[in-house]
Short mmCIF file of C-alpha atoms in Angstrom, two decimals:
data_model
loop_
_atom_site.label_atom_id
_atom_site.label_comp_id
_atom_site.label_asym_id
_atom_site.label_seq_id
_atom_site.Cartn_x
_atom_site.Cartn_y
_atom_site.Cartn_z
CA MET A 601 -6.34 36.39 -25.10
CA LEU A 602 -5.66 35.22 -21.59
CA GLY A 603 -2.57 36.45 -19.82
CA SER A 604 0.15 38.80 -21.04
CA GLN A 605 2.04 38.45 -24.27
CA GLY A 606 5.68 38.87 -23.25
CA SER A 607 8.20 36.25 -22.28
CA ARG A 608 7.56 35.09 -18.74
CA ARG A 609 8.42 32.38 -16.24
CA LYS A 610 5.49 30.66 -14.57
CA VAL A 611 5.03 30.67 -10.81
CA THR A 612 3.07 27.91 -9.09
CA THR A 613 1.32 28.06 -5.75
CA VAL A 614 1.05 24.48 -4.51
CA LEU A 615 -1.82 23.26 -2.37
CA ALA A 616 -0.61 23.36 1.21
CA GLY A 617 0.76 20.09 2.47
CA LEU A 618 0.60 18.17 -0.79
CA GLY A 619 4.28 18.19 -1.60
CA LEU A 620 3.60 16.07 -4.64
CA LEU A 621 4.82 18.09 -7.61
CA VAL A 622 6.67 15.91 -10.08
CA THR A 623 9.83 17.41 -11.47
CA GLY A 624 11.72 16.72 -14.67
CA ALA A 625 11.40 17.57 -18.30
CA ALA A 626 9.47 14.60 -19.69
CA LEU A 627 7.98 12.38 -17.03
CA GLN A 628 5.24 9.84 -17.47
CA VAL A 629 2.99 8.00 -15.01
CA SER A 630 5.13 5.31 -13.41
CA THR A 631 2.38 2.73 -12.95
CA SER A 632 0.65 1.62 -16.12
CA ALA A 633 0.04 -2.05 -15.52
CA THR A 634 -2.45 -4.35 -17.18
CA PRO A 635 -5.94 -3.44 -15.96
CA ALA A 636 -7.48 -5.76 -13.43
CA HIS A 637 -10.32 -7.79 -14.89
CA ALA A 638 -12.56 -10.57 -13.70
CA ALA A 639 -12.07 -14.10 -14.96
CA THR A 640 -13.51 -17.49 -14.12
CA PRO A 641 -12.59 -18.43 -11.51
CA HIS A 642 -12.71 -15.01 -9.91
CA ARG A 643 -9.40 -14.25 -8.26
CA ILE A 644 -9.38 -13.00 -4.66
CA LEU A 645 -6.30 -11.90 -2.73
CA PHE A 646 -6.53 -11.72 1.08
CA ASP A 647 -3.91 -9.48 2.64
CA ASP A 648 -1.83 -10.88 5.53
CA GLY A 649 1.15 -8.58 5.23
CA HIS A 650 0.00 -5.88 7.64
CA ALA A 651 -0.29 -7.50 11.07
CA GLU A 652 -3.64 -9.16 10.38
CA GLU A 653 -2.64 -11.91 12.84
CA ALA A 654 -1.39 -9.61 15.61
CA GLY A 655 -2.76 -10.09 19.13
CA ASN A 656 -6.00 -12.04 19.11
CA ALA A 657 -6.63 -11.33 15.44
CA ASP A 658 -6.45 -14.24 13.03
CA TRP A 659 -7.70 -12.69 9.82
CA ILE A 660 -6.59 -15.42 7.40
CA VAL A 661 -8.54 -17.93 5.34
CA SER A 662 -5.90 -20.61 5.95
CA SER A 663 -2.59 -21.08 7.71
CA SER A 664 -1.28 -22.34 4.36
CA LYS A 665 0.05 -19.34 2.42
CA PRO A 666 -0.09 -18.17 -0.25
CA ASP A 667 -2.30 -21.06 -1.41
CA PRO A 668 -4.94 -22.37 1.02
CA LEU A 669 -5.41 -25.42 -1.20
CA SER A 670 -2.10 -26.70 0.11
CA GLN A 671 -3.80 -27.26 3.49
CA ASP A 672 -6.82 -28.99 1.95
CA SER A 673 -7.42 -29.01 -1.79
CA SER A 674 -11.12 -29.80 -1.48
CA PRO A 675 -12.46 -28.32 1.76
CA SER A 676 -16.01 -29.24 2.72
CA SER A 677 -16.05 -27.66 6.18
CA GLU A 678 -14.58 -24.41 7.47
CA THR A 679 -12.40 -26.42 9.86
CA ASP A 680 -10.62 -27.95 6.86
CA TRP A 681 -8.79 -24.63 6.64
CA THR A 682 -7.32 -22.97 9.74
CA GLY A 683 -8.09 -19.31 10.28
CA ALA A 684 -10.79 -17.02 11.60
CA LEU A 685 -11.77 -16.25 7.98
CA SER A 686 -11.88 -19.88 6.91
CA SER A 687 -15.70 -19.90 6.72
CA TRP A 688 -15.50 -17.06 4.22
CA GLY A 689 -12.77 -18.76 2.21
CA VAL A 690 -14.28 -22.23 2.19
CA ALA A 691 -17.71 -20.90 1.18
CA LEU A 692 -16.15 -19.22 -1.86
CA GLN A 693 -13.98 -22.22 -2.68
CA LYS A 694 -16.91 -24.62 -2.62
CA THR A 695 -18.70 -22.73 -5.38
CA GLY A 696 -15.93 -23.58 -7.84
CA ASP A 697 -16.02 -20.01 -9.12
CA TYR A 698 -13.21 -18.50 -7.04
CA SER A 699 -9.46 -18.81 -6.74
CA LEU A 700 -8.08 -17.60 -3.39
CA LYS A 701 -4.57 -16.58 -2.39
CA THR A 702 -2.96 -14.87 0.61
CA ALA A 703 -0.37 -12.07 0.35
CA THR A 704 2.25 -12.03 3.10
CA SER A 705 4.61 -9.37 1.72
CA ALA A 706 4.35 -5.86 0.29
CA LEU A 707 1.47 -5.28 -2.11
CA THR A 708 2.50 -4.46 -5.68
CA TYR A 709 0.72 -3.73 -8.95
CA GLY A 710 2.32 -4.36 -12.31
CA GLY A 711 5.16 -6.55 -11.03
CA THR A 712 6.12 -10.17 -11.55
CA ALA A 713 5.25 -11.69 -8.17
CA ALA A 714 2.58 -14.38 -8.04
CA THR A 715 0.60 -12.23 -5.61
CA ASP A 716 0.95 -9.04 -7.64
CA LEU A 717 -2.42 -7.29 -7.77
CA SER A 718 -2.52 -7.45 -11.57
CA ASN A 719 -3.20 -11.18 -11.16
CA PHE A 720 -6.37 -10.62 -9.12
CA ASP A 721 -9.87 -9.22 -9.37
CA THR A 722 -10.41 -8.31 -5.71
CA LEU A 723 -8.17 -7.37 -2.79
CA VAL A 724 -9.46 -7.95 0.76
CA LEU A 725 -7.94 -5.85 3.56
CA PRO A 726 -9.21 -7.58 6.74
CA GLU A 727 -8.43 -5.07 9.47
CA PRO A 728 -4.85 -4.11 8.56
CA ASN A 729 -2.78 -3.05 11.59
CA THR A 730 0.29 -1.47 10.00
CA LEU A 731 0.38 1.50 7.63
CA PHE A 732 0.70 0.84 3.92
CA THR A 733 3.86 2.21 2.36
CA THR A 734 3.72 4.95 -0.24
CA ALA A 735 4.37 2.38 -2.96
CA GLU A 736 1.66 0.07 -1.63
CA LYS A 737 -0.91 2.85 -1.55
CA THR A 738 -0.07 3.74 -5.14
CA ALA A 739 -0.44 0.07 -6.09
CA ILE A 740 -3.80 -0.33 -4.33
CA MET A 741 -5.31 2.86 -5.73
CA ASN A 742 -4.18 2.16 -9.29
CA PHE A 743 -5.47 -1.41 -8.98
CA VAL A 744 -8.94 -0.12 -8.10
CA LYS A 745 -8.87 2.73 -10.59
CA ASN A 746 -8.07 0.26 -13.36
CA GLY A 747 -10.94 -2.11 -12.55
CA GLY A 748 -10.09 -4.01 -9.36
CA GLY A 749 -12.32 -4.57 -6.35
CA LEU A 750 -11.28 -3.41 -2.88
CA PHE A 751 -12.87 -4.81 0.31
CA MET A 752 -11.88 -2.78 3.37
CA VAL A 753 -12.74 -4.15 6.82
CA SER A 754 -12.14 -1.86 9.77
CA ASP A 755 -12.49 -2.21 13.53
CA HIS A 756 -13.12 0.26 16.33
CA THR A 757 -10.74 3.12 16.96
CA GLY A 758 -7.98 2.12 19.36
CA ALA A 759 -7.85 -1.48 18.13
CA ASP A 760 -4.05 -1.32 17.87
CA ARG A 761 -3.33 -5.04 18.02
CA ASN A 762 0.44 -4.80 17.54
CA SER A 763 0.94 -1.63 19.64
CA ASP A 764 2.61 0.32 16.84
CA GLY A 765 0.44 3.39 17.34
CA GLU A 766 -1.82 2.71 14.35
CA ASP A 767 -5.23 1.05 14.11
CA ALA A 768 -7.38 0.09 11.12
CA VAL A 769 -9.36 3.34 11.26
CA GLU A 770 -6.21 5.42 10.87
CA ILE A 771 -4.68 3.06 8.31
CA LEU A 772 -7.70 3.00 5.99
CA ASN A 773 -8.17 6.77 6.23
CA ASP A 774 -4.47 7.20 5.45
CA LEU A 775 -4.87 5.03 2.36
CA MET A 776 -7.69 7.22 1.11
CA THR A 777 -6.26 10.64 1.99
CA ASN A 778 -2.50 10.26 1.63
CA ASN A 779 -1.74 8.55 -1.66
CA SER A 780 -0.16 9.65 -4.92
CA VAL A 781 -3.08 8.63 -7.14
CA ASP A 782 -6.04 10.59 -5.74
CA SER A 783 -6.23 11.94 -2.20
CA THR A 784 -9.33 14.07 -2.75
CA ASP A 785 -11.78 11.74 -1.00
CA PRO A 786 -11.67 9.31 -3.93
CA PHE A 787 -14.26 6.85 -2.58
CA GLY A 788 -16.62 9.43 -1.11
CA PHE A 789 -16.40 8.41 2.53
CA SER A 790 -14.18 8.51 5.61
CA VAL A 791 -13.96 6.05 8.51
CA ASP A 792 -15.27 7.45 11.78
CA THR A 793 -13.09 7.62 14.88
CA LEU A 794 -15.55 5.68 17.03
CA SER A 795 -15.76 2.63 19.26
CA ILE A 796 -19.33 1.33 19.18
CA SER A 797 -19.73 -1.52 21.65
CA SER A 798 -22.71 -3.39 20.19
CA GLY A 799 -25.60 -3.31 17.78
CA TYR A 800 -27.30 -4.88 14.80
CA PRO A 801 -27.14 -2.42 11.87
CA ALA A 802 -30.08 -2.88 9.53
CA ALA A 803 -30.06 -3.01 5.74
CA ILE A 804 -31.75 -0.35 3.65
CA SER A 805 -34.71 -1.30 1.50
CA ASP A 806 -33.38 -1.82 -2.00
CA SER A 807 -34.42 -5.00 -3.77
CA THR A 808 -32.16 -4.23 -6.73
CA ASP A 809 -28.89 -3.93 -4.83
CA PRO A 810 -26.64 -6.93 -5.68
CA VAL A 811 -24.83 -6.84 -2.32
CA LEU A 812 -28.04 -6.95 -0.29
CA HIS A 813 -29.74 -9.39 -2.66
CA GLY A 814 -27.08 -11.59 -4.24
CA SER A 815 -26.72 -15.25 -5.07
CA PHE A 816 -25.57 -16.02 -1.52
CA GLY A 817 -28.80 -14.79 0.05
CA THR A 818 -30.65 -11.72 1.30
CA VAL A 819 -28.99 -9.39 3.79
CA THR A 820 -31.15 -8.01 6.59
CA LYS A 821 -28.78 -7.14 9.44
CA SER A 822 -25.12 -7.17 10.40
CA LEU A 823 -23.35 -7.11 13.75
CA ILE A 824 -21.33 -4.56 15.71
CA ALA A 825 -19.21 -6.00 18.50
CA SER A 826 -16.85 -3.06 19.07
CA GLY A 827 -16.69 -1.41 15.68
CA THR A 828 -17.13 1.86 13.84
CA THR A 829 -19.05 3.47 11.00
CA ALA A 830 -18.35 5.73 8.03
CA THR A 831 -19.41 9.22 7.06
CA LEU A 832 -20.50 9.44 3.44
CA LYS A 833 -19.67 12.40 1.21
CA PRO A 834 -21.66 12.03 -2.02
CA ALA A 835 -20.58 15.50 -3.14
CA ASP A 836 -17.08 14.05 -3.52
CA ASN A 837 -18.16 10.78 -5.14
CA SER A 838 -21.79 10.41 -6.21
CA SER A 839 -21.53 6.61 -6.38
CA VAL A 840 -21.05 6.15 -2.62
CA LYS A 841 -23.96 4.31 -1.01
CA GLY A 842 -24.73 3.23 2.53
CA LEU A 843 -26.22 -0.28 2.66
CA LEU A 844 -26.48 -0.94 6.41
CA TYR A 845 -26.78 1.69 9.13
CA ARG A 846 -26.25 1.86 12.85
CA SER A 847 -29.57 2.12 14.67
CA GLY A 848 -30.89 5.68 14.61
CA TYR A 849 -28.75 6.76 11.65
CA SER A 850 -29.33 7.12 7.91
CA GLY A 851 -28.20 9.18 4.94
CA ASN A 852 -24.60 10.32 5.20
CA THR A 853 -23.90 9.36 8.82
CA GLY A 854 -23.66 6.07 10.66
CA ALA A 855 -23.06 3.86 7.60
CA PHE A 856 -21.82 0.50 8.88
CA PHE A 857 -21.48 -1.02 5.41
CA ALA A 858 -20.98 1.10 2.30
CA THR A 859 -20.07 0.65 -1.35
CA SER A 860 -18.57 2.99 -3.92
CA THR A 861 -16.61 3.08 -7.16
CA PHE A 862 -13.32 4.63 -8.22
CA GLY A 863 -12.25 4.82 -11.85
CA ILE A 864 -13.69 1.59 -13.23
CA GLY A 865 -13.19 -0.34 -9.99
CA ARG A 866 -15.41 -1.05 -6.99
CA VAL A 867 -15.04 -0.53 -3.25
CA ALA A 868 -16.78 -1.98 -0.18
CA PHE A 869 -16.36 -0.91 3.46
CA TRP A 870 -17.36 -2.79 6.64
CA GLY A 871 -17.03 -1.13 10.03
CA ASP A 872 -16.12 -4.16 12.17
CA SER A 873 -14.09 -7.35 11.85
CA SER A 874 -16.32 -9.31 14.24
CA PRO A 875 -18.88 -10.17 11.50
CA ILE A 876 -16.21 -11.98 9.42
CA ASP A 877 -14.79 -13.86 12.44
CA ASP A 878 -16.00 -17.47 12.42
CA GLY A 879 -14.78 -18.23 15.94
CA THR A 880 -12.14 -20.73 14.89
CA GLY A 881 -8.47 -20.15 14.20
CA GLN A 882 -4.98 -20.89 15.28
CA SER A 883 -4.24 -22.04 18.81
CA GLY A 884 -3.99 -19.30 21.44
CA ASN A 885 -6.29 -16.73 19.83
CA THR A 886 -9.49 -15.55 21.52
CA LEU A 887 -12.03 -15.36 18.73
CA TYR A 888 -15.71 -14.45 18.38
CA ASP A 889 -18.17 -16.21 16.10
CA GLY A 890 -19.85 -13.35 14.32
CA TRP A 891 -20.07 -15.18 11.01
CA ASN A 892 -22.78 -17.48 12.41
CA ASP A 893 -24.49 -14.93 14.68
CA THR A 894 -28.21 -15.82 14.51
CA GLY A 895 -29.29 -12.18 14.77
CA ALA A 896 -27.45 -11.19 11.60
CA THR A 897 -26.81 -12.27 8.02
CA ASN A 898 -23.07 -11.66 7.95
CA ALA A 899 -22.17 -14.60 5.73
CA ALA A 900 -24.51 -13.45 2.97
CA LEU A 901 -23.17 -9.91 3.26
CA ALA A 902 -19.52 -10.94 3.00
CA LEU A 903 -20.10 -13.35 0.13
CA ASN A 904 -22.45 -11.15 -1.89
CA ALA A 905 -20.04 -8.23 -1.53
CA THR A 906 -17.12 -10.39 -2.70
CA GLU A 907 -19.19 -11.47 -5.68
CA TRP A 908 -20.07 -7.89 -6.55
CA LEU A 909 -16.51 -6.62 -6.15
CA SER A 910 -15.20 -9.36 -8.43
CA GLY A 911 -17.76 -8.62 -11.12
CA ALA A 912 -19.32 -12.05 -10.73
CA SER A 913 -22.84 -10.89 -9.93
CA GLY A 914 -23.87 -9.62 -13.33
CA GLY A 915 -24.02 -6.05 -12.07
CA GLY A 916 -21.10 -4.75 -14.14
CA GLY A 917 -17.65 -3.89 -12.88
CA GLY A 918 -15.73 -6.69 -14.51
CA ASP A 919 -18.18 -9.11 -16.07
CA ASP A 920 -17.11 -10.83 -19.25
CA GLY A 921 -13.41 -10.16 -18.98
CA GLY A 922 -13.56 -6.89 -17.12
CA THR A 923 -16.00 -4.98 -19.32
CA ASP A 924 -17.91 -2.28 -17.44
CA CYS A 925 -19.37 0.18 -19.90
CA ALA A 926 -21.57 2.02 -17.45
CA ASP A 927 -21.24 5.74 -18.02
CA THR A 928 -18.26 6.90 -15.98
CA GLN A 929 -15.39 9.38 -16.08
CA VAL A 930 -12.07 7.75 -15.18
CA LEU A 931 -9.44 10.50 -15.01
CA GLY A 932 -8.35 11.48 -11.52
CA ASN A 933 -8.14 15.15 -10.54
CA SER A 934 -9.57 15.95 -13.95
CA GLY A 935 -9.93 19.68 -13.28
CA PHE A 936 -6.52 20.01 -11.52
CA GLU A 937 -8.15 21.45 -8.38
CA SER A 938 -6.09 19.10 -6.19
CA GLY A 939 -2.85 20.53 -7.51
CA ALA A 940 -0.28 18.03 -8.73
CA THR A 941 -1.98 14.86 -7.46
CA THR A 942 -2.74 12.02 -9.90
CA TRP A 943 -0.99 13.67 -12.85
CA SER A 944 2.71 13.50 -13.63
CA ALA A 945 3.99 16.84 -14.87
CA THR A 946 6.99 19.05 -15.37
CA SER A 947 7.42 21.30 -12.34
CA GLY A 948 5.15 24.33 -12.57
CA VAL A 949 2.80 22.97 -15.20
CA ILE A 950 -0.11 22.44 -12.77
CA THR A 951 -0.66 25.88 -11.29
CA ASN A 952 -3.06 28.50 -9.97
CA SER A 953 -0.93 31.40 -11.21
CA SER A 954 -2.87 34.58 -11.95
CA SER A 955 -0.88 35.09 -15.16
CA GLU A 956 -3.32 32.77 -16.92
CA SER A 957 -6.89 31.88 -15.94
CA ALA A 958 -8.55 28.56 -15.18
CA ARG A 959 -11.71 27.79 -17.08
CA THR A 960 -13.35 26.66 -13.83
CA GLY A 961 -12.01 26.67 -10.29
CA SER A 962 -8.51 27.95 -9.55
CA TYR A 963 -6.06 25.40 -10.95
CA TYR A 964 -5.21 24.46 -14.52
CA ALA A 965 -2.33 22.99 -16.53
CA TRP A 966 -0.06 25.51 -18.27
CA LEU A 967 2.43 24.10 -20.75
CA GLY A 968 4.92 26.43 -22.42
CA GLY A 969 4.65 30.16 -21.79
CA ASN A 970 8.34 30.56 -20.95
CA GLY A 971 9.73 32.28 -24.05
CA THR A 972 12.83 30.08 -23.98
CA ALA A 973 13.65 26.82 -25.70
CA GLY A 974 12.30 23.88 -23.74
CA THR A 975 9.87 20.98 -23.44
CA GLU A 976 7.18 20.42 -20.82
CA THR A 977 4.89 17.44 -20.28
CA LEU A 978 1.69 16.42 -18.53
CA SER A 979 0.46 12.82 -18.36
CA GLN A 980 -1.84 10.34 -16.65
CA SER A 981 -2.54 6.64 -17.17
CA ALA A 982 -6.04 5.23 -17.48
CA ALA A 983 -7.65 1.88 -18.21
CA ILE A 984 -10.16 1.62 -21.04
CA PRO A 985 -12.30 -1.50 -20.54
CA SER A 986 -12.62 -4.01 -23.33
CA GLY A 987 -15.72 -3.56 -25.46
CA CYS A 988 -16.40 0.01 -24.29
CA SER A 989 -16.49 3.34 -26.06
CA ALA A 990 -14.11 5.99 -24.76
CA THR A 991 -13.83 9.72 -25.42
CA LEU A 992 -11.15 12.10 -24.19
CA SER A 993 -12.31 15.70 -23.87
CA LEU A 994 -10.57 18.83 -22.62
CA TYR A 995 -10.69 22.59 -22.84
CA LEU A 996 -7.67 24.24 -24.47
CA HIS A 997 -6.66 27.89 -24.62
CA ILE A 998 -3.65 29.04 -26.68
CA ASP A 999 -2.10 32.49 -26.56
CA THR A 1000 1.19 33.58 -28.09
CA ALA A 1001 3.65 36.41 -28.53
CA GLU A 1002 4.71 35.04 -31.93
CA THR A 1003 3.76 37.24 -34.89
CA THR A 1004 4.93 35.16 -37.85
CA SER A 1005 3.14 32.52 -39.91
CA THR A 1006 5.61 29.84 -38.83
CA ALA A 1007 4.72 27.18 -36.22
CA TYR A 1008 7.60 27.75 -33.83
CA ASP A 1009 5.90 26.41 -30.68
CA THR A 1010 3.85 23.21 -30.59
CA LEU A 1011 1.66 21.01 -28.39
CA GLN A 1012 1.11 17.33 -29.07
CA ILE A 1013 -1.53 15.14 -27.43
CA GLN A 1014 -0.55 11.48 -27.66
CA VAL A 1015 -1.51 8.01 -26.47
CA LEU A 1016 1.31 5.75 -25.20
CA ASN A 1017 1.40 2.14 -24.06
CA SER A 1018 2.86 0.84 -20.80
CA SER A 1019 6.34 0.71 -22.37
CA GLY A 1020 6.24 4.36 -23.38
CA THR A 1021 5.75 3.64 -27.07
CA VAL A 1022 3.56 6.17 -28.86
CA LEU A 1023 0.43 4.41 -30.10
CA GLY A 1024 -1.05 7.46 -31.73
CA THR A 1025 -1.07 11.26 -31.90
CA LEU A 1026 -4.53 12.64 -31.24
CA ALA A 1027 -3.79 16.24 -32.20
CA SER A 1028 -1.04 18.81 -32.79
CA TYR A 1029 -1.42 22.53 -32.10
CA SER A 1030 0.91 25.48 -32.49
CA ASN A 1031 1.20 29.22 -32.02
CA LEU A 1032 -0.80 29.52 -35.25
CA ASP A 1033 -3.87 28.19 -33.38
CA ALA A 1034 -3.88 30.99 -30.82
CA ALA A 1035 -7.34 32.36 -30.02
CA SER A 1036 -9.17 34.05 -27.18
CA GLY A 1037 -10.89 31.91 -24.59
CA TYR A 1038 -11.08 28.15 -24.18
CA THR A 1039 -12.15 25.74 -26.91
CA ARG A 1040 -13.47 22.25 -26.18
CA ARG A 1041 -11.58 19.46 -27.92
CA SER A 1042 -12.59 15.80 -27.99
CA PHE A 1043 -10.98 12.61 -29.31
CA GLY A 1044 -12.26 9.07 -29.71
CA LEU A 1045 -10.21 6.45 -27.86
CA SER A 1046 -12.41 3.40 -28.38
CA GLY A 1047 -9.67 1.85 -30.49
CA TYR A 1048 -7.61 1.45 -27.32
CA ALA A 1049 -10.29 -0.52 -25.44
CA GLY A 1050 -8.87 -3.33 -23.34
CA GLN A 1051 -5.64 -1.44 -22.65
CA THR A 1052 -4.16 0.76 -19.96
CA VAL A 1053 -2.77 3.77 -21.81
CA THR A 1054 -0.93 6.95 -20.89
CA LEU A 1055 -2.40 10.22 -22.14
CA LYS A 1056 0.48 12.63 -22.66
CA PHE A 1057 0.62 16.33 -23.49
CA THR A 1058 3.99 17.64 -24.73
CA SER A 1059 4.76 21.30 -25.44
CA THR A 1060 7.89 22.43 -27.26
CA GLU A 1061 8.91 26.09 -27.43
CA GLY A 1062 11.49 27.81 -29.62
CA SER A 1063 14.16 30.09 -28.26
CA LYS A 1064 12.45 33.51 -28.24
CA LEU A 1065 8.76 34.39 -27.94
CA GLN A 1066 6.35 32.51 -25.71
CA THR A 1067 3.32 30.42 -26.59
CA SER A 1068 1.08 29.17 -23.77
CA PHE A 1069 -0.98 26.00 -24.07
CA VAL A 1070 -3.50 26.07 -21.20
CA VAL A 1071 -5.55 22.96 -20.40
CA ASP A 1072 -8.49 22.60 -18.00
CA ASP A 1073 -11.53 20.41 -17.28
CA THR A 1074 -10.32 17.16 -18.81
CA ALA A 1075 -12.41 13.98 -18.94
CA LEU A 1076 -12.10 10.42 -20.20
CA ASP A 1077 -15.66 9.21 -20.50
CA ILE A 1078 -16.39 5.49 -20.75
CA THR A 1079 -19.74 4.39 -22.17
#
């Protein structure tokens, strides 16, 4: 048996600086919206709620918001829409396969607004210049985790266009490292604090990559006109991939354009806004025509990446109504090593206390073990794509001070919908199941395909002797 057998109160040592423990007796994940999925036309939301028009920037597809079609319902030329991103927008619109909108207020996911992220397949962040709020970061990360595409465009460090003390480098890094969903390098890269004056980053040789070789053309080079790069960290996310590199760089450093995945969603990063600037926009702005730069293939890169992010390219990630059954594990912080991030839990449940032992690492989830009457919970939401197989697995250890043949203390593992209704009970355990060591448990969840569900663990103890239900190394595998 792990741990001692007497009544005890658990003590948690929280990862320094996280400050994200969730208190309460029976909390669930607060965001469990409908998973993002691709449709025809593919739905793209361009953000304009974070100073994307400050200073000389004009990062909009049209001055008509939220719907660019209100400016011209059938654009044939990029000048039919007004904005430095109009070439990008018009090129997508002309295919007939895309529906474009612009968000001018706070980003949400699971709400009722017309520009709520649940209504879109891809979100474009074209050099944001104000920090995202805590709620917005939660919305963005859950949107991607549940199948959405995220296109992040940075600029060089110090490009603080509205003089608020923040630039796109800091804002995008803050999104990835300071959110309530997963702050443990979820995409596998960080944006470099650099200001690179010029260059033509070259594409890697990969004839199978859908971003470099998509329906909009073949990508050979991009353009740096005061920009930055990214440092890749494949040990944190094995799916991260550099596609174009600053001259003299390769591997994990100097990536000017990179792609990754998170949950069942997709991510793209571009280190400069100059390549998406078509040189035209609203009166008074000083713009640069990088879109049509003859030394680069920026248009093909932007359009192929949008296609890939939206699941339109046939490469998975949202094709046929959002189905992506490539082998992937979708639970965040699945081994609890980031403390209380991603999960919602009763205070003290996620712990590195020495009174019990993790199966791997230092942290684990410890439900019960108090020797007093009470209920504790642990939960996380996850999207299961339509048409896919899904299996929940975990390692469970149970020890108890009970000596009778009565099930006084219990643990239930359940599946709930977005309204909190129990859809099914996967398993029930009690003090009678106590045994030494961890035992692997697995449960089929394919019957919930096409839904975003909440996986919930609930322990209930009687009034006297303790029973500990210790969970570690969880996984929700999609195949």
